[in-house]
Amino acid sequence: MSQKKVIAVVGATGAQGGGLVRAIATDRDGPFIARAITRKPESEKSRALAELGVEVVAGDADDPPSLDRAFAGAYGAFCVTNFWEHFSAEREGAQATAMARASRKAGVQHVIWSTLEDTRKWVPLDDGRLPTLQGKYKVPHFDSKGSVDRVFAEEAAPTTYLLAAFYWENFIYFGMGPRKGPDGDLVLSLPLGGVKLPGIAAGDIGKCAYGLFRRGTGTVGQRFGIAGEVLSGPEMAAKMGRALGRKVSFSDVPFDVYRGLGFPGAEDLGNMFQFQAILGDEFLRSRDPERSRSLNPNLLTFDAWLAANAGRMPIG
Ligand SMILES: NC(=O)c1ccc[n+]([C@@H]2O[C@H](COP(=O)([O-])OP(=O)(O)OC[C@H]3O[C@@H](n4cnc5c(N)ncnc54)[C@H](OP(=O)(O)O)[C@@H]3O)[C@@H](O)[C@H]2O)c1
């Protein structure tokens, strides 16, 4: 019988949890085995995990008793929510709360909660710099996660807090990649307000989480913001240009213009970018590539990410 400790991974079929499951499975002599939690154990992604030898179990964050079952007997738990599936801060909060409570019920010894800042601590609701959204949020997909930190502190098993940076995969999947301008040249358009953007390869998030589990419970109560590199808009555009072999320029879109683009989540993301600009250096310090590299020595730089992924960016 295996003496390895089980880490129950929510979001195992997704970017963050998937990176963690693969990091655990790759380290064959390591102390852990992964248990992948999914709503769809028969899906193609779940089957691919099973083929890696990973235990795949059913669990739905909207169904707390199913999480209790999925976490049972685990040493560790990785908890992540997916705001972008439903756009509801309330539902995201309820899902994360269910994960926190399930971890304590199961007697888990170490939880990693993938959270983000509750931006209202810096920009209160009556601060007009950011429009208030959904009646009580500034950046709903940040605030909902950050507001559950208290629940993890009070009602979960011992918890380490992980704060991810902007995924560079957003340039592939989230419609944020460079597009052809009127003259045919490519333009990377983001609302950065002149500040730098901490970014990360999505697959590195789970590897950093793995580094935290490897460190043991000494990190409990601490916050780890992670990033692969911190770059300005023009720096990202220049690197994209070199990787694509054509000119890419940068356009710093005004926050109000971005908020008004009309796609689902545009206001939330516009506020997110403006929040990062308001915090300035404080936000950059919150996501430190060197500290991230100490958790994951193979952390990708943007150039390394581009070498593997530039060709996957849909050029509109
Ligand atoms: N994009 C960025 O730049 C960025 C940066 C920082 C943080 N984030 C945050 O990252 C989060 C998303 O994480 P991700 O990128 O890893 O997600 P993802 O790749 O889109 O995958 C979503 C994962 O969540 C699982 N899931 C969704 N609803 C569930 C439920 N009710 N019960 C159990 N599992 C559920 C899915 O599992 P099944 O479908 O298999 O059940 C899937 O594994 C978002 O909340 C976002 O705010 C994103």
PDB file of C-alpha atoms in Angstrom, residues 20-300:
ATOM      1  CA  LEU A  20      -0.472  20.803  -9.833  1.00  0.00           C
ATOM      2  CA  VAL A  21      -1.712  17.301 -10.714  1.00  0.00           C
ATOM      3  CA  ARG A  22       0.943  17.006 -13.411  1.00  0.00           C
ATOM      4  CA  ALA A  23       3.673  18.312 -11.096  1.00  0.00           C
ATOM      5  CA  ILE A  24       2.753  15.671  -8.512  1.00  0.00           C
ATOM      6  CA  ALA A  25       2.488  12.890 -11.109  1.00  0.00           C
ATOM      7  CA  THR A  26       5.818  13.848 -12.693  1.00  0.00           C
ATOM      8  CA  ASP A  27       7.688  13.697  -9.379  1.00  0.00           C
ATOM      9  CA  ARG A  28       7.404   9.923  -9.132  1.00  0.00           C
ATOM     10  CA  ASP A  29       9.642   9.679  -6.088  1.00  0.00           C
ATOM     11  CA  GLY A  30       7.922  12.589  -4.347  1.00  0.00           C
ATOM     12  CA  PRO A  31       5.891  12.318  -1.158  1.00  0.00           C
ATOM     13  CA  PHE A  32       2.443  12.951  -2.680  1.00  0.00           C
ATOM     14  CA  ILE A  33      -0.146  11.450  -4.978  1.00  0.00           C
ATOM     15  CA  ALA A  34      -2.868  13.530  -6.582  1.00  0.00           C
ATOM     16  CA  ARG A  35      -6.586  12.964  -6.360  1.00  0.00           C
ATOM     17  CA  ALA A  36      -8.308  14.838  -9.184  1.00  0.00           C
ATOM     18  CA  ILE A  37     -11.729  16.277  -8.354  1.00  0.00           C
ATOM     19  CA  THR A  38     -14.080  16.955 -11.242  1.00  0.00           C
ATOM     20  CA  ARG A  39     -17.791  17.235 -11.956  1.00  0.00           C
ATOM     21  CA  LYS A  40     -17.255  15.065 -15.012  1.00  0.00           C
ATOM     22  CA  PRO A  41     -15.134  11.990 -14.283  1.00  0.00           C
ATOM     23  CA  GLU A  42     -15.932  10.624 -17.750  1.00  0.00           C
ATOM     24  CA  SER A  43     -14.753  13.692 -19.682  1.00  0.00           C
ATOM     25  CA  GLU A  44     -11.788  13.506 -22.032  1.00  0.00           C
ATOM     26  CA  LYS A  45      -9.674  15.653 -19.672  1.00  0.00           C
ATOM     27  CA  SER A  46     -10.549  13.411 -16.729  1.00  0.00           C
ATOM     28  CA  ARG A  47      -9.681  10.301 -18.703  1.00  0.00           C
ATOM     29  CA  ALA A  48      -6.333  11.835 -19.658  1.00  0.00           C
ATOM     30  CA  LEU A  49      -5.586  12.306 -15.943  1.00  0.00           C
ATOM     31  CA  ALA A  50      -6.627   8.733 -15.179  1.00  0.00           C
ATOM     32  CA  GLU A  51      -4.216   7.579 -17.891  1.00  0.00           C
ATOM     33  CA  LEU A  52      -1.415   9.340 -15.989  1.00  0.00           C
ATOM     34  CA  GLY A  53      -2.318   7.069 -13.073  1.00  0.00           C
ATOM     35  CA  VAL A  54      -4.149   9.804 -11.165  1.00  0.00           C
ATOM     36  CA  GLU A  55      -7.174   8.890  -9.035  1.00  0.00           C
ATOM     37  CA  VAL A  56     -10.185  10.759 -10.438  1.00  0.00           C
ATOM     38  CA  VAL A  57     -13.197  11.339  -8.179  1.00  0.00           C
ATOM     39  CA  ALA A  58     -16.512  13.155  -8.565  1.00  0.00           C
ATOM     40  CA  GLY A  59     -16.986  16.428  -6.711  1.00  0.00           C
ATOM     41  CA  ASP A  60     -18.956  19.605  -7.340  1.00  0.00           C
ATOM     42  CA  ALA A  61     -18.323  22.824  -5.443  1.00  0.00           C
ATOM     43  CA  ASP A  62     -22.040  23.622  -5.752  1.00  0.00           C
ATOM     44  CA  ASP A  63     -22.787  20.405  -3.846  1.00  0.00           C
ATOM     45  CA  PRO A  64     -20.929  20.599  -0.486  1.00  0.00           C
ATOM     46  CA  PRO A  65     -21.502  16.942   0.572  1.00  0.00           C
ATOM     47  CA  SER A  66     -19.774  15.833  -2.639  1.00  0.00           C
ATOM     48  CA  LEU A  67     -16.699  17.854  -1.577  1.00  0.00           C
ATOM     49  CA  ASP A  68     -16.774  16.254   1.864  1.00  0.00           C
ATOM     50  CA  ARG A  69     -16.531  12.867   0.160  1.00  0.00           C
ATOM     51  CA  ALA A  70     -13.873  13.988  -2.305  1.00  0.00           C
ATOM     52  CA  PHE A  71     -11.605  15.467   0.415  1.00  0.00           C
ATOM     53  CA  ALA A  72     -11.973  12.510   2.821  1.00  0.00           C
ATOM     54  CA  GLY A  73      -8.639  11.012   3.855  1.00  0.00           C
ATOM     55  CA  ALA A  74      -6.568  13.645   2.053  1.00  0.00           C
ATOM     56  CA  TYR A  75      -3.430  15.173   3.578  1.00  0.00           C
ATOM     57  CA  GLY A  76      -3.666  18.277   1.405  1.00  0.00           C
ATOM     58  CA  ALA A  77      -6.217  20.127  -0.689  1.00  0.00           C
ATOM     59  CA  PHE A  78      -5.817  22.635  -3.508  1.00  0.00           C
ATOM     60  CA  CYS A  79      -8.860  24.885  -3.788  1.00  0.00           C
ATOM     61  CA  VAL A  80      -9.671  27.032  -6.822  1.00  0.00           C
ATOM     62  CA  THR A  81     -12.923  28.473  -8.157  1.00  0.00           C
ATOM     63  CA  ASN A  82     -13.815  29.439 -11.706  1.00  0.00           C
ATOM     64  CA  PHE A  83     -15.573  32.818 -11.690  1.00  0.00           C
ATOM     65  CA  TRP A  84     -15.584  32.978 -15.475  1.00  0.00           C
ATOM     66  CA  GLU A  85     -17.921  30.009 -15.794  1.00  0.00           C
ATOM     67  CA  HIS A  86     -20.845  31.899 -14.224  1.00  0.00           C
ATOM     68  CA  PHE A  87     -19.721  35.513 -13.530  1.00  0.00           C
ATOM     69  CA  SER A  88     -21.378  35.411 -10.084  1.00  0.00           C
ATOM     70  CA  ALA A  89     -19.282  36.660  -7.177  1.00  0.00           C
ATOM     71  CA  GLU A  90     -21.859  35.253  -4.725  1.00  0.00           C
ATOM     72  CA  ARG A  91     -21.702  31.781  -6.251  1.00  0.00           C
ATOM     73  CA  GLU A  92     -17.920  31.855  -6.306  1.00  0.00           C
ATOM     74  CA  GLY A  93     -17.926  32.821  -2.622  1.00  0.00           C
ATOM     75  CA  ALA A  94     -20.316  29.985  -1.765  1.00  0.00           C
ATOM     76  CA  GLN A  95     -18.187  27.470  -3.683  1.00  0.00           C
ATOM     77  CA  ALA A  96     -14.985  28.554  -1.939  1.00  0.00           C
ATOM     78  CA  THR A  97     -16.732  28.499   1.439  1.00  0.00           C
ATOM     79  CA  ALA A  98     -17.860  24.924   0.773  1.00  0.00           C
ATOM     80  CA  MET A  99     -14.251  23.956  -0.033  1.00  0.00           C
ATOM     81  CA  ALA A 100     -12.961  25.601   3.147  1.00  0.00           C
ATOM     82  CA  ARG A 101     -15.494  23.794   5.330  1.00  0.00           C
ATOM     83  CA  ALA A 102     -14.969  20.449   3.590  1.00  0.00           C
ATOM     84  CA  SER A 103     -11.220  20.683   4.228  1.00  0.00           C
ATOM     85  CA  ARG A 104     -11.757  21.070   7.953  1.00  0.00           C
ATOM     86  CA  LYS A 105     -14.366  18.285   8.115  1.00  0.00           C
ATOM     87  CA  ALA A 106     -11.966  15.953   6.322  1.00  0.00           C
ATOM     88  CA  GLY A 107      -9.136  16.767   8.723  1.00  0.00           C
ATOM     89  CA  VAL A 108      -6.917  17.956   5.867  1.00  0.00           C
ATOM     90  CA  GLN A 109      -3.527  19.135   7.175  1.00  0.00           C
ATOM     91  CA  HIS A 110      -2.617  21.700   4.529  1.00  0.00           C
ATOM     92  CA  VAL A 111      -4.863  23.665   2.168  1.00  0.00           C
ATOM     93  CA  ILE A 112      -3.706  25.946  -0.617  1.00  0.00           C
ATOM     94  CA  TRP A 113      -6.425  28.443  -1.518  1.00  0.00           C
ATOM     95  CA  SER A 114      -6.017  30.173  -4.866  1.00  0.00           C
ATOM     96  CA  THR A 115      -7.229  33.610  -3.962  1.00  0.00           C
ATOM     97  CA  LEU A 116      -6.863  37.206  -5.164  1.00  0.00           C
ATOM     98  CA  GLU A 117      -7.036  40.593  -3.450  1.00  0.00           C
ATOM     99  CA  ASP A 118     -10.298  41.942  -2.065  1.00  0.00           C
ATOM    100  CA  THR A 119      -9.743  45.244  -3.862  1.00  0.00           C
ATOM    101  CA  ARG A 120     -12.213  47.065  -1.593  1.00  0.00           C
ATOM    102  CA  LYS A 121      -9.534  47.130   1.130  1.00  0.00           C
ATOM    103  CA  TRP A 122      -7.601  49.582  -1.071  1.00  0.00           C
ATOM    104  CA  VAL A 123     -10.457  51.140  -3.058  1.00  0.00           C
ATOM    105  CA  PRO A 124     -13.576  51.245  -0.863  1.00  0.00           C
ATOM    106  CA  LEU A 125     -16.998  51.219  -2.478  1.00  0.00           C
ATOM    107  CA  ASP A 126     -17.393  54.995  -2.064  1.00  0.00           C
ATOM    108  CA  ASP A 127     -14.112  55.633  -3.945  1.00  0.00           C
ATOM    109  CA  GLY A 128     -15.172  56.922  -7.344  1.00  0.00           C
ATOM    110  CA  ARG A 129     -11.928  56.013  -9.116  1.00  0.00           C
ATOM    111  CA  LEU A 130     -13.411  52.586  -9.914  1.00  0.00           C
ATOM    112  CA  PRO A 131     -17.109  52.186 -10.763  1.00  0.00           C
ATOM    113  CA  THR A 132     -18.929  49.935  -8.306  1.00  0.00           C
ATOM    114  CA  LEU A 133     -20.137  46.760 -10.024  1.00  0.00           C
ATOM    115  CA  GLN A 134     -23.014  44.450  -9.133  1.00  0.00           C
ATOM    116  CA  GLY A 135     -23.883  46.830  -6.268  1.00  0.00           C
ATOM    117  CA  LYS A 136     -21.076  45.815  -3.930  1.00  0.00           C
ATOM    118  CA  TYR A 137     -17.865  45.041  -5.750  1.00  0.00           C
ATOM    119  CA  LYS A 138     -15.050  46.914  -7.430  1.00  0.00           C
ATOM    120  CA  VAL A 139     -13.422  43.911  -9.122  1.00  0.00           C
ATOM    121  CA  PRO A 140     -15.973  41.116  -8.645  1.00  0.00           C
ATOM    122  CA  HIS A 141     -13.690  38.201  -9.556  1.00  0.00           C
ATOM    123  CA  PHE A 142     -11.000  39.477  -7.158  1.00  0.00           C
ATOM    124  CA  ASP A 143     -13.264  40.668  -4.346  1.00  0.00           C
ATOM    125  CA  SER A 144     -15.260  37.448  -4.144  1.00  0.00           C
ATOM    126  CA  LYS A 145     -12.097  35.375  -3.738  1.00  0.00           C
ATOM    127  CA  GLY A 146     -10.424  37.774  -1.304  1.00  0.00           C
ATOM    128  CA  SER A 147     -13.512  38.030   0.857  1.00  0.00           C
ATOM    129  CA  VAL A 148     -13.414  34.256   1.445  1.00  0.00           C
ATOM    130  CA  ASP A 149      -9.849  34.418   2.869  1.00  0.00           C
ATOM    131  CA  ARG A 150     -11.410  35.069   6.271  1.00  0.00           C
ATOM    132  CA  VAL A 151     -13.484  31.890   5.944  1.00  0.00           C
ATOM    133  CA  PHE A 152     -10.352  29.897   5.118  1.00  0.00           C
ATOM    134  CA  ALA A 153      -8.574  31.435   8.111  1.00  0.00           C
ATOM    135  CA  GLU A 154     -11.433  30.654  10.480  1.00  0.00           C
ATOM    136  CA  GLU A 155     -13.220  27.602   9.121  1.00  0.00           C
ATOM    137  CA  ALA A 156     -10.788  25.671   6.936  1.00  0.00           C
ATOM    138  CA  ALA A 157      -7.898  23.386   7.617  1.00  0.00           C
ATOM    139  CA  PRO A 158      -4.534  25.231   7.918  1.00  0.00           C
ATOM    140  CA  THR A 159      -4.278  27.341   4.776  1.00  0.00           C
ATOM    141  CA  THR A 160      -1.591  28.928   2.603  1.00  0.00           C
ATOM    142  CA  TYR A 161      -2.829  31.664   0.255  1.00  0.00           C
ATOM    143  CA  LEU A 162      -1.681  31.647  -3.387  1.00  0.00           C
ATOM    144  CA  LEU A 163      -2.263  34.690  -5.605  1.00  0.00           C
ATOM    145  CA  ALA A 164      -1.744  34.111  -9.317  1.00  0.00           C
ATOM    146  CA  ALA A 165      -0.759  36.761 -11.845  1.00  0.00           C
ATOM    147  CA  PHE A 166      -2.265  37.451 -15.283  1.00  0.00           C
ATOM    148  CA  TYR A 167      -1.975  34.268 -17.360  1.00  0.00           C
ATOM    149  CA  TRP A 168      -0.056  34.787 -20.607  1.00  0.00           C
ATOM    150  CA  GLU A 169      -2.530  32.208 -21.994  1.00  0.00           C
ATOM    151  CA  ASN A 170      -5.037  35.089 -22.004  1.00  0.00           C
ATOM    152  CA  PHE A 171      -3.250  36.105 -25.214  1.00  0.00           C
ATOM    153  CA  ILE A 172      -4.462  32.798 -26.700  1.00  0.00           C
ATOM    154  CA  TYR A 173      -7.837  32.031 -25.111  1.00  0.00           C
ATOM    155  CA  PHE A 174      -9.186  35.288 -23.717  1.00  0.00           C
ATOM    156  CA  GLY A 175      -9.105  37.426 -26.860  1.00  0.00           C
ATOM    157  CA  MET A 176      -6.281  39.593 -25.498  1.00  0.00           C
ATOM    158  CA  GLY A 177      -3.633  38.799 -28.102  1.00  0.00           C
ATOM    159  CA  PRO A 178      -2.277  41.214 -30.723  1.00  0.00           C
ATOM    160  CA  ARG A 179      -4.576  42.220 -33.577  1.00  0.00           C
ATOM    161  CA  LYS A 180      -3.995  43.722 -36.965  1.00  0.00           C
ATOM    162  CA  GLY A 181      -4.215  47.504 -36.930  1.00  0.00           C
ATOM    163  CA  PRO A 182      -5.494  49.593 -39.883  1.00  0.00           C
ATOM    164  CA  ASP A 183      -2.011  49.587 -41.468  1.00  0.00           C
ATOM    165  CA  GLY A 184      -1.718  45.788 -41.193  1.00  0.00           C
ATOM    166  CA  ASP A 185       0.829  45.933 -38.353  1.00  0.00           C
ATOM    167  CA  LEU A 186       0.028  44.080 -35.152  1.00  0.00           C
ATOM    168  CA  VAL A 187      -1.059  45.954 -32.046  1.00  0.00           C
ATOM    169  CA  LEU A 188      -1.206  44.610 -28.517  1.00  0.00           C
ATOM    170  CA  SER A 189      -3.971  46.579 -26.771  1.00  0.00           C
ATOM    171  CA  LEU A 190      -4.330  46.460 -22.999  1.00  0.00           C
ATOM    172  CA  PRO A 191      -5.416  49.031 -20.397  1.00  0.00           C
ATOM    173  CA  LEU A 192      -2.278  49.205 -18.265  1.00  0.00           C
ATOM    174  CA  GLY A 193      -2.226  52.909 -17.361  1.00  0.00           C
ATOM    175  CA  GLY A 194       1.509  52.968 -18.019  1.00  0.00           C
ATOM    176  CA  VAL A 195       2.388  50.384 -15.358  1.00  0.00           C
ATOM    177  CA  LYS A 196       4.013  46.980 -15.693  1.00  0.00           C
ATOM    178  CA  LEU A 197       2.007  43.757 -15.662  1.00  0.00           C
ATOM    179  CA  PRO A 198       3.081  40.698 -13.660  1.00  0.00           C
ATOM    180  CA  GLY A 199       2.357  37.666 -15.851  1.00  0.00           C
ATOM    181  CA  ILE A 200       2.795  33.918 -15.634  1.00  0.00           C
ATOM    182  CA  ALA A 201       2.514  30.776 -17.736  1.00  0.00           C
ATOM    183  CA  ALA A 202      -0.682  29.156 -16.445  1.00  0.00           C
ATOM    184  CA  GLY A 203       1.052  25.792 -16.102  1.00  0.00           C
ATOM    185  CA  ASP A 204       3.540  27.310 -13.653  1.00  0.00           C
ATOM    186  CA  ILE A 205       0.845  28.128 -11.095  1.00  0.00           C
ATOM    187  CA  GLY A 206       0.311  24.480 -10.178  1.00  0.00           C
ATOM    188  CA  LYS A 207       4.077  23.942 -10.111  1.00  0.00           C
ATOM    189  CA  CYS A 208       4.396  26.779  -7.582  1.00  0.00           C
ATOM    190  CA  ALA A 209       1.554  25.243  -5.554  1.00  0.00           C
ATOM    191  CA  TYR A 210       3.488  21.978  -5.624  1.00  0.00           C
ATOM    192  CA  GLY A 211       6.549  23.813  -4.294  1.00  0.00           C
ATOM    193  CA  LEU A 212       4.407  25.088  -1.420  1.00  0.00           C
ATOM    194  CA  PHE A 213       3.119  21.613  -0.567  1.00  0.00           C
ATOM    195  CA  ARG A 214       6.720  20.374  -0.652  1.00  0.00           C
ATOM    196  CA  ARG A 215       7.718  23.047   1.861  1.00  0.00           C
ATOM    197  CA  GLY A 216       5.207  21.677   4.350  1.00  0.00           C
ATOM    198  CA  THR A 217       2.851  23.445   6.697  1.00  0.00           C
ATOM    199  CA  GLY A 218       5.389  26.092   7.698  1.00  0.00           C
ATOM    200  CA  THR A 219       3.842  28.338   5.040  1.00  0.00           C
ATOM    201  CA  VAL A 220       0.384  28.222   6.660  1.00  0.00           C
ATOM    202  CA  GLY A 221      -1.093  31.683   7.083  1.00  0.00           C
ATOM    203  CA  GLN A 222       1.314  33.192   4.539  1.00  0.00           C
ATOM    204  CA  ARG A 223       0.453  34.769   1.194  1.00  0.00           C
ATOM    205  CA  PHE A 224       2.425  33.913  -1.934  1.00  0.00           C
ATOM    206  CA  GLY A 225       1.852  36.083  -4.986  1.00  0.00           C
ATOM    207  CA  ILE A 226       3.437  34.458  -8.014  1.00  0.00           C
ATOM    208  CA  ALA A 227       4.592  35.683 -11.422  1.00  0.00           C
ATOM    209  CA  GLY A 228       6.992  34.525 -14.115  1.00  0.00           C
ATOM    210  CA  GLU A 229       8.038  38.014 -15.159  1.00  0.00           C
ATOM    211  CA  VAL A 230       6.933  41.616 -14.715  1.00  0.00           C
ATOM    212  CA  LEU A 231       6.851  43.534 -18.006  1.00  0.00           C
ATOM    213  CA  SER A 232       5.562  46.799 -19.436  1.00  0.00           C
ATOM    214  CA  GLY A 233       3.162  46.825 -22.388  1.00  0.00           C
ATOM    215  CA  PRO A 234       5.871  47.932 -24.846  1.00  0.00           C
ATOM    216  CA  GLU A 235       8.221  45.228 -23.499  1.00  0.00           C
ATOM    217  CA  MET A 236       5.570  42.526 -24.010  1.00  0.00           C
ATOM    218  CA  ALA A 237       4.812  43.815 -27.508  1.00  0.00           C
ATOM    219  CA  ALA A 238       8.520  43.859 -28.452  1.00  0.00           C
ATOM    220  CA  LYS A 239       8.995  40.299 -27.206  1.00  0.00           C
ATOM    221  CA  MET A 240       5.887  39.150 -29.096  1.00  0.00           C
ATOM    222  CA  GLY A 241       7.234  40.863 -32.203  1.00  0.00           C
ATOM    223  CA  ARG A 242      10.566  39.034 -31.952  1.00  0.00           C
ATOM    224  CA  ALA A 243       8.792  35.698 -31.402  1.00  0.00           C
ATOM    225  CA  LEU A 244       6.416  36.268 -34.328  1.00  0.00           C
ATOM    226  CA  GLY A 245       9.030  37.756 -36.608  1.00  0.00           C
ATOM    227  CA  ARG A 246       6.949  40.869 -37.264  1.00  0.00           C
ATOM    228  CA  LYS A 247       6.380  44.244 -35.703  1.00  0.00           C
ATOM    229  CA  VAL A 248       4.012  44.418 -32.735  1.00  0.00           C
ATOM    230  CA  SER A 249       3.311  47.790 -31.162  1.00  0.00           C
ATOM    231  CA  PHE A 250       1.571  48.506 -27.880  1.00  0.00           C
ATOM    232  CA  SER A 251      -1.570  50.556 -27.341  1.00  0.00           C
ATOM    233  CA  ASP A 252      -2.398  51.527 -23.747  1.00  0.00           C
ATOM    234  CA  VAL A 253      -6.201  51.565 -23.866  1.00  0.00           C
ATOM    235  CA  PRO A 254      -7.918  54.048 -21.499  1.00  0.00           C
ATOM    236  CA  PHE A 255      -9.639  52.209 -18.661  1.00  0.00           C
ATOM    237  CA  ASP A 256     -13.060  53.716 -19.466  1.00  0.00           C
ATOM    238  CA  VAL A 257     -12.770  52.637 -23.098  1.00  0.00           C
ATOM    239  CA  TYR A 258     -11.892  49.082 -22.052  1.00  0.00           C
ATOM    240  CA  ARG A 259     -14.768  48.938 -19.554  1.00  0.00           C
ATOM    241  CA  GLY A 260     -17.104  49.987 -22.366  1.00  0.00           C
ATOM    242  CA  LEU A 261     -16.055  47.286 -24.825  1.00  0.00           C
ATOM    243  CA  GLY A 262     -19.220  45.340 -24.045  1.00  0.00           C
ATOM    244  CA  PHE A 263     -17.901  41.780 -23.856  1.00  0.00           C
ATOM    245  CA  PRO A 264     -18.898  39.797 -20.743  1.00  0.00           C
ATOM    246  CA  GLY A 265     -16.559  40.782 -17.937  1.00  0.00           C
ATOM    247  CA  ALA A 266     -15.226  43.932 -19.653  1.00  0.00           C
ATOM    248  CA  GLU A 267     -16.100  46.196 -16.707  1.00  0.00           C
ATOM    249  CA  ASP A 268     -14.673  43.721 -14.198  1.00  0.00           C
ATOM    250  CA  LEU A 269     -11.408  43.408 -16.156  1.00  0.00           C
ATOM    251  CA  GLY A 270     -11.200  47.161 -16.804  1.00  0.00           C
ATOM    252  CA  ASN A 271     -11.463  47.726 -13.056  1.00  0.00           C
ATOM    253  CA  MET A 272      -8.917  44.959 -12.427  1.00  0.00           C
ATOM    254  CA  PHE A 273      -6.319  46.619 -14.653  1.00  0.00           C
ATOM    255  CA  GLN A 274      -7.043  50.027 -13.131  1.00  0.00           C
ATOM    256  CA  PHE A 275      -6.767  48.571  -9.617  1.00  0.00           C
ATOM    257  CA  GLN A 276      -3.318  47.229 -10.515  1.00  0.00           C
ATOM    258  CA  ALA A 277      -2.334  50.687 -11.796  1.00  0.00           C
ATOM    259  CA  ILE A 278      -3.684  52.359  -8.631  1.00  0.00           C
ATOM    260  CA  LEU A 279      -1.592  50.048  -6.444  1.00  0.00           C
ATOM    261  CA  GLY A 280       1.431  50.588  -8.696  1.00  0.00           C
ATOM    262  CA  ASP A 281       4.646  49.302  -7.127  1.00  0.00           C
ATOM    263  CA  GLU A 282       2.711  47.681  -4.294  1.00  0.00           C
ATOM    264  CA  PHE A 283       0.983  45.416  -6.806  1.00  0.00           C
ATOM    265  CA  LEU A 284       4.274  44.575  -8.514  1.00  0.00           C
ATOM    266  CA  ARG A 285       5.848  43.706  -5.166  1.00  0.00           C
ATOM    267  CA  SER A 286       2.908  41.388  -4.419  1.00  0.00           C
ATOM    268  CA  ARG A 287       3.934  39.048  -7.253  1.00  0.00           C
ATOM    269  CA  ASP A 288       7.646  38.411  -7.138  1.00  0.00           C
ATOM    270  CA  PRO A 289       9.255  36.247  -9.858  1.00  0.00           C
ATOM    271  CA  GLU A 290      12.309  35.429  -7.702  1.00  0.00           C
ATOM    272  CA  ARG A 291      10.189  34.177  -4.830  1.00  0.00           C
ATOM    273  CA  SER A 292       8.084  32.249  -7.376  1.00  0.00           C
ATOM    274  CA  ARG A 293      11.246  30.668  -8.814  1.00  0.00           C
ATOM    275  CA  SER A 294      12.179  29.470  -5.333  1.00  0.00           C
ATOM    276  CA  LEU A 295       8.930  27.463  -5.388  1.00  0.00           C
ATOM    277  CA  ASN A 296       9.289  26.354  -9.023  1.00  0.00           C
ATOM    278  CA  PRO A 297      12.847  26.397 -10.391  1.00  0.00           C
ATOM    279  CA  ASN A 298      11.537  25.773 -13.930  1.00  0.00           C
ATOM    280  CA  LEU A 299       9.400  28.929 -13.942  1.00  0.00           C
ATOM    281  CA  LEU A 300       9.049  30.242 -17.509  1.00  0.00           C
TER     282      LEU A 300
END
